[in-house]
XYZ file of C-alpha atoms in Angstrom:
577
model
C 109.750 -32.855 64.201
C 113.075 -31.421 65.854
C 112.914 -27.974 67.808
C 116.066 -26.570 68.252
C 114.212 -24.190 71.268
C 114.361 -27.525 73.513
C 118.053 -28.085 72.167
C 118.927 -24.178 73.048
C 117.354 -24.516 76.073
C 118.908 -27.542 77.546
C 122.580 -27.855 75.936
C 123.681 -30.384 78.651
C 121.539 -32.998 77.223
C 123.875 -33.112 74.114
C 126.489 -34.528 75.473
C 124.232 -37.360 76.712
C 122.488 -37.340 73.349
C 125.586 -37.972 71.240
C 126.820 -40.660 74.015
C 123.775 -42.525 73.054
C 124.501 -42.377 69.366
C 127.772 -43.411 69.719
C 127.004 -46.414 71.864
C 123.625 -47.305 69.324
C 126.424 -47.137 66.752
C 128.895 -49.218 68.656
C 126.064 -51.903 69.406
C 125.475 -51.901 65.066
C 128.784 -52.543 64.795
C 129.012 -55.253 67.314
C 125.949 -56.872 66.002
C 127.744 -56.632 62.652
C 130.356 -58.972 64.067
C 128.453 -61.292 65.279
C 126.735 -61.788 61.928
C 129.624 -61.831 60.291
C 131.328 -64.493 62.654
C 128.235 -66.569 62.005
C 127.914 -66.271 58.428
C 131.715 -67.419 58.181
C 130.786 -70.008 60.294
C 127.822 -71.541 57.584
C 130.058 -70.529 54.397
C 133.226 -72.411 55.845
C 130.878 -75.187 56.906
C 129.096 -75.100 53.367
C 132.613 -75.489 51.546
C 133.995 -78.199 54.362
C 136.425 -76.310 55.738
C 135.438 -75.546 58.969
C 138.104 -76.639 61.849
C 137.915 -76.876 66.011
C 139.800 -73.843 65.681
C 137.804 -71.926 63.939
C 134.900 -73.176 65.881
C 136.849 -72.076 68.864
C 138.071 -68.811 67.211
C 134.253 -67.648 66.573
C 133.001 -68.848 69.439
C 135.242 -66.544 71.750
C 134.372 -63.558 69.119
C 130.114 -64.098 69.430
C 130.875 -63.997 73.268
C 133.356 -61.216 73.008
C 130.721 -59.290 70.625
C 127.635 -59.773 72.999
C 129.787 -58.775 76.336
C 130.307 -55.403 74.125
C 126.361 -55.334 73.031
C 125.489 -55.767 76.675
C 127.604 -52.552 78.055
C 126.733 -50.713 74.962
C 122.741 -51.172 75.914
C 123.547 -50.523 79.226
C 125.205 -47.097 78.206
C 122.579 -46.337 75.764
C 119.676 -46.879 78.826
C 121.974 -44.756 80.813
C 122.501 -41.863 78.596
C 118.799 -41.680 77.427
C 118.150 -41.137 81.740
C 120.725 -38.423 81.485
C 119.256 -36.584 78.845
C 116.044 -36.627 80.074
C 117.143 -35.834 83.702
C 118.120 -32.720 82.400
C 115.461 -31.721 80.705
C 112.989 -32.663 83.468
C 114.955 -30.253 85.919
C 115.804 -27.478 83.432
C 112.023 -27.065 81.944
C 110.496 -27.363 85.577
C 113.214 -24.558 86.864
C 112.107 -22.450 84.058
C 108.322 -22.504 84.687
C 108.726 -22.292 88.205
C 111.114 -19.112 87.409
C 108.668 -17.529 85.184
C 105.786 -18.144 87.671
C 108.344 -16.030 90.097
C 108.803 -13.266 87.083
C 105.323 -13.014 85.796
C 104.514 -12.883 90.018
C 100.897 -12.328 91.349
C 99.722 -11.589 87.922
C 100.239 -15.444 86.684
C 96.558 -16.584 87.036
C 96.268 -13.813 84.219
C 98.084 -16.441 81.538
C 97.166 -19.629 82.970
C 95.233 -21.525 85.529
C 96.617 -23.631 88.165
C 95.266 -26.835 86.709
C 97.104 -26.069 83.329
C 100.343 -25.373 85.046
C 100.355 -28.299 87.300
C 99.785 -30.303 84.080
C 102.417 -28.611 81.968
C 105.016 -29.014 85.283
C 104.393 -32.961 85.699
C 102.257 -34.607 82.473
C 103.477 -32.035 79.925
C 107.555 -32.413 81.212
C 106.830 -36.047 81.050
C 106.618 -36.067 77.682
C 109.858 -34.194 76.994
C 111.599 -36.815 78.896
C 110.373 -39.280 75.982
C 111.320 -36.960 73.428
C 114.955 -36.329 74.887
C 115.696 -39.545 76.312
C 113.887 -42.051 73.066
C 113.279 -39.510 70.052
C 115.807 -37.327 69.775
C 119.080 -40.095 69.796
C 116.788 -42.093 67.183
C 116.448 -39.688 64.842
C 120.277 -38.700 64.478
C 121.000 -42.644 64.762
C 118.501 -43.617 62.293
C 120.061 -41.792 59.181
C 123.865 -42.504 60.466
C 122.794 -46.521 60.469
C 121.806 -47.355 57.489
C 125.031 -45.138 55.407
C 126.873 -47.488 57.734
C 125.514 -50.829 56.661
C 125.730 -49.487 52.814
C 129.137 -49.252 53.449
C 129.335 -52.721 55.198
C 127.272 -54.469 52.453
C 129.280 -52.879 49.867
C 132.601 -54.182 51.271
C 130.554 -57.421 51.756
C 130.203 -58.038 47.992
C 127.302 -56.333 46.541
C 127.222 -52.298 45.835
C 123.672 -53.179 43.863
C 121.689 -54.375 46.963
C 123.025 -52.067 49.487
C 122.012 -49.384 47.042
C 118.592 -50.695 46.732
C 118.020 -51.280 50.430
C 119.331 -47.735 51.300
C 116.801 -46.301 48.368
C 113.905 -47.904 50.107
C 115.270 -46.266 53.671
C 113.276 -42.866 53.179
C 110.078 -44.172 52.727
C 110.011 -44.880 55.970
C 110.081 -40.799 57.215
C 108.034 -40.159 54.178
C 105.582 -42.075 55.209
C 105.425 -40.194 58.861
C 105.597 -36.998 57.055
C 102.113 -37.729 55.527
C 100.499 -38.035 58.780
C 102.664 -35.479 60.474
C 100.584 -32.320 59.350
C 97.146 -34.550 61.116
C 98.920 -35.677 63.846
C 99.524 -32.947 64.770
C 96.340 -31.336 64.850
C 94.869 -34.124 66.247
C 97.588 -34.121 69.542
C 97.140 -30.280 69.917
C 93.217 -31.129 70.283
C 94.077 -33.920 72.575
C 96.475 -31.731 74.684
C 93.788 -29.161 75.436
C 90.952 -31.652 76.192
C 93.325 -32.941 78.303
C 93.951 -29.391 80.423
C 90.352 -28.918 80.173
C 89.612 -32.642 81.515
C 92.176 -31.583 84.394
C 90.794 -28.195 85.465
C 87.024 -29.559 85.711
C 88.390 -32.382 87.767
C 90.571 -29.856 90.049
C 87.143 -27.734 90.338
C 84.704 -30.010 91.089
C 87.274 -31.811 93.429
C 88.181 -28.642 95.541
C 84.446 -27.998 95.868
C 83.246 -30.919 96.432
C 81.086 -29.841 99.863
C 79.976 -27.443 97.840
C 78.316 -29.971 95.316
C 77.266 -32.218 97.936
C 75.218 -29.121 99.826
C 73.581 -28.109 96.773
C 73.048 -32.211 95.215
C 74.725 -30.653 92.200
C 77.162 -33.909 92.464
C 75.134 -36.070 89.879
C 75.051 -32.986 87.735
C 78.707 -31.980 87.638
C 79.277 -36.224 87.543
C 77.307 -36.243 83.871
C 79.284 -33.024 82.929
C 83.140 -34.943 83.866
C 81.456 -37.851 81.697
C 81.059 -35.932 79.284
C 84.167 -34.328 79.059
C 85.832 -37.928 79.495
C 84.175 -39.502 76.927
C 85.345 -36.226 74.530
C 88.964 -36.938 75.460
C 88.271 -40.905 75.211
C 87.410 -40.121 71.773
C 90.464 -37.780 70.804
C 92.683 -40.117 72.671
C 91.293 -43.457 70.352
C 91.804 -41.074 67.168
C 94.912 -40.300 68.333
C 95.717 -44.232 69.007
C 94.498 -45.059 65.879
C 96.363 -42.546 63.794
C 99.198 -44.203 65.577
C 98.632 -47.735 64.416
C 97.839 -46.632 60.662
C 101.382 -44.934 60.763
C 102.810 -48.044 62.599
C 100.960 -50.461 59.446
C 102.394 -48.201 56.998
C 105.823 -48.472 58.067
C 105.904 -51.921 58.566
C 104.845 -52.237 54.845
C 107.898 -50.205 54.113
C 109.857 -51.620 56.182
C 110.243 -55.528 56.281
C 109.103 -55.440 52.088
C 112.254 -54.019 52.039
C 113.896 -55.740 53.771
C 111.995 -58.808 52.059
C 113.452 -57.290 48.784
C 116.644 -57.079 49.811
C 116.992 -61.157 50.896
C 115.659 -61.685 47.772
C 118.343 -59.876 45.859
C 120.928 -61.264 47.631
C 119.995 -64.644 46.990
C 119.420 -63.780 43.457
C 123.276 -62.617 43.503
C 124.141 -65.791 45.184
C 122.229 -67.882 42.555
C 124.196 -66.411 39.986
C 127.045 -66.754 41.638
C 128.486 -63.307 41.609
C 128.529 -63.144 45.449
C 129.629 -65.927 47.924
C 127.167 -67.837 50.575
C 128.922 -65.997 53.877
C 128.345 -63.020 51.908
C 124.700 -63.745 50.772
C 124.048 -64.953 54.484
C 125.646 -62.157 56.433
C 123.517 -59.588 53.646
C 120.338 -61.782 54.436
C 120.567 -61.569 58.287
C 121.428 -58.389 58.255
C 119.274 -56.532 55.462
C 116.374 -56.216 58.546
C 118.882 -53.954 60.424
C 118.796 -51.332 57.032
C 115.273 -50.316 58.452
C 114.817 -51.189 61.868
C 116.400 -47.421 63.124
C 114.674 -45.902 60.880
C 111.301 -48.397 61.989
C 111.943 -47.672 65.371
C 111.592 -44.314 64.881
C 108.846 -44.677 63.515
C 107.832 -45.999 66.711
C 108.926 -43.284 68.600
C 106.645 -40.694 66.453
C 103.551 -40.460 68.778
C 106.509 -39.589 71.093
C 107.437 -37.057 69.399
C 104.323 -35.431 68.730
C 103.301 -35.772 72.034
C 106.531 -33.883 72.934
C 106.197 -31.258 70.243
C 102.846 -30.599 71.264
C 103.538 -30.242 74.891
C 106.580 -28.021 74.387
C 104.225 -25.668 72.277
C 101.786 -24.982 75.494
C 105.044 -24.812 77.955
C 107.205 -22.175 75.589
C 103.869 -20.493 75.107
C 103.653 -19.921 79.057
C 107.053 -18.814 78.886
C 106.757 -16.222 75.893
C 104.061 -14.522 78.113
C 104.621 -10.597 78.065
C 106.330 -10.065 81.515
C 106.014 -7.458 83.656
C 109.069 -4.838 83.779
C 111.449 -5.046 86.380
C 110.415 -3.281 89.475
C 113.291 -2.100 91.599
C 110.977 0.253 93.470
C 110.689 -0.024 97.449
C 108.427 1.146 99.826
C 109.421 3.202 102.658
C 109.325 2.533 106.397
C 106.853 5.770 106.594
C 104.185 7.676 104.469
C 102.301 4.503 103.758
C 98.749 5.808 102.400
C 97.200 4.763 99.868
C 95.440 6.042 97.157
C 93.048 4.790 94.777
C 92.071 6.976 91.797
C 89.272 6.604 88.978
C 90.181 3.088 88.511
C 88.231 1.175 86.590
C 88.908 -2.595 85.686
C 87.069 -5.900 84.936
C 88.295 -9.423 84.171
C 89.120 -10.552 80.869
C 87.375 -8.342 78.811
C 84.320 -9.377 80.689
C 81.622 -6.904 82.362
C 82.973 -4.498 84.021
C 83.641 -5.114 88.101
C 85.074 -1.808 89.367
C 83.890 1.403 87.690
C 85.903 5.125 88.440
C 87.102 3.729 92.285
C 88.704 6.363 93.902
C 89.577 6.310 97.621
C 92.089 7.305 100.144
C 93.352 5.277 103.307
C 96.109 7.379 105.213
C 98.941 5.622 107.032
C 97.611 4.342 110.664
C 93.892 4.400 109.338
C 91.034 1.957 110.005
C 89.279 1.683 106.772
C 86.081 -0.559 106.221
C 84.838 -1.403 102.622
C 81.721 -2.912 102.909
C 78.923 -4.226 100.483
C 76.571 -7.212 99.095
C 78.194 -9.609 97.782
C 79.946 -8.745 93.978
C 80.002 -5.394 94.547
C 83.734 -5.620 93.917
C 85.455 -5.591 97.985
C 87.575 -8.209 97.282
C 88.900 -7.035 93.721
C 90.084 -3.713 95.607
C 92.100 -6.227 98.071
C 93.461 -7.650 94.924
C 94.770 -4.799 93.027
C 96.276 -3.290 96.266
C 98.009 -6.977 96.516
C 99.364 -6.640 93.054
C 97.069 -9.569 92.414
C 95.685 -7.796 88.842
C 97.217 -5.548 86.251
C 95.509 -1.701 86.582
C 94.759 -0.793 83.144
C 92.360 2.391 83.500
C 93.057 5.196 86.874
C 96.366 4.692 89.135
C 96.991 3.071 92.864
C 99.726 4.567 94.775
C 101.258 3.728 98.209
C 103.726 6.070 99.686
C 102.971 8.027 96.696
C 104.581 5.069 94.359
C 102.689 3.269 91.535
C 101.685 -0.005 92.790
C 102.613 -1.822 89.055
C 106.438 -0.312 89.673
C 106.689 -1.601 93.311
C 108.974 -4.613 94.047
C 106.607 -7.577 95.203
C 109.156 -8.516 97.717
C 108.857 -4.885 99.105
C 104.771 -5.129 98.688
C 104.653 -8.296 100.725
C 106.890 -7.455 103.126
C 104.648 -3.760 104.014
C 100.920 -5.922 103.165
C 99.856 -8.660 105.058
C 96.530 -10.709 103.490
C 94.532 -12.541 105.479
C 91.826 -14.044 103.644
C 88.188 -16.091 104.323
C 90.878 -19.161 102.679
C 94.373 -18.742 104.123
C 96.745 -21.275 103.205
C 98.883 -23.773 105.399
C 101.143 -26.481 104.352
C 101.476 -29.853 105.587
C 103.665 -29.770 108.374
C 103.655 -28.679 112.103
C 102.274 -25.812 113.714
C 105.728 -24.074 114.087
C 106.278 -24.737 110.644
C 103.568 -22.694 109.515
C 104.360 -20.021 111.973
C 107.733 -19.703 111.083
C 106.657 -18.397 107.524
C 106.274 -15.439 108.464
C 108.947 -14.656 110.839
C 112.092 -17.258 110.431
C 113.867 -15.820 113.287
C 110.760 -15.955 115.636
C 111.337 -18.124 119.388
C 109.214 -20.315 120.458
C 108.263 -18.138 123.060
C 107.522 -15.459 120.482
C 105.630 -18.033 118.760
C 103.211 -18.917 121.816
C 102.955 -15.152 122.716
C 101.359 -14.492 119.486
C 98.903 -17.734 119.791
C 98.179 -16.433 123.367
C 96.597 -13.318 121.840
C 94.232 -15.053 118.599
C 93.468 -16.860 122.344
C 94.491 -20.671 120.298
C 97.495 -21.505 122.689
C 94.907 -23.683 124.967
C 94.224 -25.989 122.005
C 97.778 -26.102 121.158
C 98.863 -26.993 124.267
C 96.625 -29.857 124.870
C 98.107 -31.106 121.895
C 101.607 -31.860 120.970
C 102.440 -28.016 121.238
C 104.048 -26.065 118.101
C 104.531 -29.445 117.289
C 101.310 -30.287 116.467
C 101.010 -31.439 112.810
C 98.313 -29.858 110.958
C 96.988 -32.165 107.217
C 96.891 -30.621 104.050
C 95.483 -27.065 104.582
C 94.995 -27.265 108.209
C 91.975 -29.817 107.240
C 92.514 -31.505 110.984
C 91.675 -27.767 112.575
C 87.663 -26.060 112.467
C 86.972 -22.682 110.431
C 87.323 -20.693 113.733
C 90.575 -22.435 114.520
C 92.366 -22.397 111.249
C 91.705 -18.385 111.159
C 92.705 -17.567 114.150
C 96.095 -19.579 113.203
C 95.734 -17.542 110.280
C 95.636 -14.339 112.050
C 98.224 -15.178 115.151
C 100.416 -15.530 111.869
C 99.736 -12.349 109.986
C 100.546 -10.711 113.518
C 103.636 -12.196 113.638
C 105.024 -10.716 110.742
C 104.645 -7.036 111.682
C 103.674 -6.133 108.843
C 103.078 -1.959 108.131
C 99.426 -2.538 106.369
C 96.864 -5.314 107.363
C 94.030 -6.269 104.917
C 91.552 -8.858 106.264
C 89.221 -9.530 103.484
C 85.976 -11.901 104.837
C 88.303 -12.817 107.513
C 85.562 -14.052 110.087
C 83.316 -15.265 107.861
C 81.755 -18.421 108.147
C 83.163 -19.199 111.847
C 81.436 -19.427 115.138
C 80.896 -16.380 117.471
C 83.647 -16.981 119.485
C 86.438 -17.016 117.178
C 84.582 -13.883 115.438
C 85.023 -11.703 118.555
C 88.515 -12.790 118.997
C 89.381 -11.968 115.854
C 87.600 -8.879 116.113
C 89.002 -7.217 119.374
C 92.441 -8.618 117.481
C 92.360 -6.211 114.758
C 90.813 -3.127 116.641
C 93.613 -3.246 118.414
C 95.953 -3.442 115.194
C 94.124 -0.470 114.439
C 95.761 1.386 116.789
C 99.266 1.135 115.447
C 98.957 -0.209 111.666
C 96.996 0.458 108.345
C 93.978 -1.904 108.815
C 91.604 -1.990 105.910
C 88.991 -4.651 106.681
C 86.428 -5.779 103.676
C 83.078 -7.221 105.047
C 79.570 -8.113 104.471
C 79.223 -7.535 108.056
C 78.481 -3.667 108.963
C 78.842 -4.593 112.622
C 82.648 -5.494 112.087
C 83.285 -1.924 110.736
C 81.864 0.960 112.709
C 84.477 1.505 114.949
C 86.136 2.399 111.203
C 87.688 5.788 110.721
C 86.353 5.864 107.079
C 83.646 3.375 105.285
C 83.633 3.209 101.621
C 80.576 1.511 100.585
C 80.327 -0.276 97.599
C 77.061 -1.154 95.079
C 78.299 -2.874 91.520
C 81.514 -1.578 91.528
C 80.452 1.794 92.216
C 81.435 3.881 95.571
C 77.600 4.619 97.044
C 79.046 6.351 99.913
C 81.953 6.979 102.340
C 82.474 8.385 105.587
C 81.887 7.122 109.160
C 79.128 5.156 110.430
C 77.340 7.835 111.687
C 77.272 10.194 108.592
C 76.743 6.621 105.909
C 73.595 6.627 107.938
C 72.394 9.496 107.471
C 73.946 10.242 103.738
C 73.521 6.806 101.923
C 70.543 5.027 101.655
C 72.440 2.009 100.365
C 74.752 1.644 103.581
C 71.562 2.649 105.538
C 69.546 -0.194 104.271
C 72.115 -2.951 104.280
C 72.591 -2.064 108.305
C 68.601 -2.125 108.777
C 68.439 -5.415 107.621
C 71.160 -6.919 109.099
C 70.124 -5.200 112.874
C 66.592 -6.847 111.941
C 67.849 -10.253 111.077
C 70.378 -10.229 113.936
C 67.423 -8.613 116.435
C 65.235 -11.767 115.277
C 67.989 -14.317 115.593
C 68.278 -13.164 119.068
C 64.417 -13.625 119.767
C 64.438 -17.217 117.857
């Protein structure tokens, strides 16, 4: 129950670690004295020899002894914080770091809900293990060889032998529940993730749930799931308190036997009463390091089994280093016979090849899981290729540096993201450098700066995810942003979905005129938002049905030519309605 991967990984902690040994040790020894002082106390006062002095004497040593006990706990608290404060930050940088490595292709080893609980819960627990676990189990073996050596000295070799015999049942008796245990706390840990994620899910689409009345259904489903990790967590509670009865057993009958040995000894006069008292109020101190241990082992395996699941995430295969950047010019892209699907699962995009030439307005238009917004993904880096090749500027898109990538692609999304903070602040994300007047020009042309300035300005705060701002506001934000960071290559995937006319044809007239001086590729259900497109690539189950302009899809692709029949219809009747 000691991995010497959390040891390697943080070796600042062991400085802290051994500091807490050293001051458990020093509070033994201190609480040593004490006994002693008192047990000279009843053996001088059992033989009538005890004297104002000595009274006096001892007094001024117990006080002396439990100033020292009272730093010495202090010091131990304190150490155990600085152990685990390292831990905490070191584990956190390095699954933050590996996020950063493993880049856009993360979601591929873990979900969000997993690492959020591996970050915070899971790092949790290794603050236990460093802080309580790890200083007891050095602590617990050093302890009792010390009090063998202070009962020997003591008078009596015999019952510091048999006390120090009895010591190991104590881990024996956690190493026969170790091996369950720990399959019980691995079981427990991924209930737990699971628990998380469904709760993270049915949180974030909640309006979802409430639209459809599928609340009551997904409420029976988290009951279910909570009542699974009810039951795990009882077996693991209960595994803990057979442990705890077992060592208890171990514990104070040995102790028990040792009392009783001593006063056997004293009964037969081969040791004295300060000797047979000191043994006696001491022999409970043989086995409590070893109990409390014992106490820490849930802790332990708690920690064991969340440091499985983190340096799991952080073995993940990693993409090589890409040191490949994009040039200023030649930007097209190519697509060719790709093919790719998620998690072995059927297949989404099947032999994809297209090309969009630098300065091009390209459309990419289909129902609904035809695959549009996987394309956006694998030109974002999003998704490993595994089958056909994507090239922009003529360089593989898997050997590109993302910070080269981002800096030529701007996404803009149906669900952009903004942080908590002002309206500046969100702004400034894109372009750091970027004046306020800058700022307002850019709002003046998504046509937002009116709302703003009725406001509090850029200084209007926005909640979490712009929650305080409508659909048609928040992408227009969304937009006056992506303009502001000049990007080379614009991709708006859905971006005017699900918002009110108004905003659409703002957004609209917006990127026509991007058109005109950047790589625009624009994915839409909407055939409307596209004809103006130099090329449309329409897509049917991840096939290509057709490409060209408007004009020719029409009169080339009966898919493309259907889809805009009965969307004039719909639109033709929505007018007449």
């Amino acid at each position: 129950m000691f991995d010497k991967r959390l040891m390697a990984m943080c070796p600042e902690s062991k400085k802290y670690i051994a500091l807490n040994i050293i001051c458990q040790w020093t509070e033994l020894l201190m609480n040593a004295v004490m006994i002693y002082c008192i047990a000279s106390l009843v053996g001088r006062l059992y033989i009538r020899e005890l004297s104002q002095q000595d009274i006096a004497l001892y007094g001024l040593a117990l006080l002396a002894t439990l100033i020292v006990r009272f730093f010495m706990t202090r010091a131990t608290i304190r150490m155990s914080y600085l152990a685990s404060k390292t831990v905490k930050r070191v584990m956190r940088e390095q699954i933050y770091k590996k996020i950063l490595r493993l880049g856009n292709t993360y979601r591929e080893h873990a979900t969000t809900a997993e690492l959020v609980q591996e970050s915070v819960d899971g790092v949790e627990q290794l603050e236990s293990y460093f802080g309580q676990y790890v200083p007891q189990f050095f602590y617990a073996f050093i302890a009792p060889v010390t009090l063998f050596v202070m009962f020997g000295i003591a008078g009596s070799f015999k019952v510091a032998g048999v006390l120090l015999v009895c010591v190991p049942l104590i881990p024996g008796a956690i190493m026969m529940v170790q091996k369950i245990a720990k399959k019980i706390l691995a079981k427990y840990w991924d209930q737990y993730a699971k628990l998380g994620s469904t709760f993270l899910e049915n949180l974030q689409g909640m309006t979802t749930l409430k639209i459809y009345r599928a609340d009551a259904f997904k409420n029976e489903q988290m009951n279910a799931e909570s009542e699974n990790f009810r039951r795990v967590t009882m077996k693991v509670l209960t595994m803990q308190l057979n442990s705890i009865i077992i060592m208890d057993f171990f514990a104070y009958g040995g102790a028990a036997l040792g009392i009783a040995l001593a006063g056997k000894e004293f009964i037969d006069g081969e040791i004295s009463l300060q000797s047979t008292v000191f043994m006696i109020l001491l022999s409970a101190d043989f086995f409590l390091p070893m109990r409390r241990l014992g106490s820490y082992f849930h802790v332990a395996m708690n920690g064991m089994a969340a440091s499985d699941r983190i340096f799991r995430f952080l073995s993940e295969d990693e993409p090589k280093e890409k040191d490949l950047v994009l040039p200023e010019q030649g930007l097209d892209i190519q697509l060719e016979n790709i093919d790719f699907k998620y998690d072995d699962a059927k297949e989404v995009l099947s032999d994809i090849s297209m090309e969009m030439p630098e300065g091009s307005f390209t459309g990419i238009v289909g129902e609904s899981g035809s695959g549009k917004s996987t394309i956006a993904s694998l030109i974002m880096g999003k998704n490993s290729i595994e089958h056909g090749s994507l090239t922009i500027a003529g360089k593989k898109i898997n050997e590109v540096n993302e910070e080269s990538l981002f800096r030529t692609i701007n996404y803009v999304g149906i669900n952009s993201t903004f942080f908590k903070g002002t309206v500046r602040d969100n702004l400034l994300l894109a372009d750091g450098s970027a004046t306020d007047e800058k700022l307002w020009q850019v709002l003046s042309q998504c046509n937002i700066d009116a709302f703003f300035r009725e406001e509090k300005g850029l200084d209007t705060e926005l909640t979490e995810n712009a929650g305080n701002l409508s659909g048609g506001q928040r992408q227009r934000l969304a937009l006056a942003r992506a303009i502001l960071h000049n990007a080379k290559i614009y991709i708006f995937d859905e971006a005017t979905s699900n918002i009110d006319i108004t905003s659409e044809e703002i957004i609209l007239e917006e990127i026509r005129k991007l058109a005109k001086t950047k790589t625009v590729i624009v994915i839409t259900h909407r055939l409307a938002n596209v004809i103006d497109a130099d090329r449309i690539y329409c897509l049917e189950s991840g096939h290509i049905a057709g490409a060209g302009t408007h004009k020719e899809l029409l009169d080339s692709c009966d898919v493309y030519k259907n889809l805009w029949t009965t969307q004039r219809e719909l639109e033709e009747f929505g007018k007449e309605a």
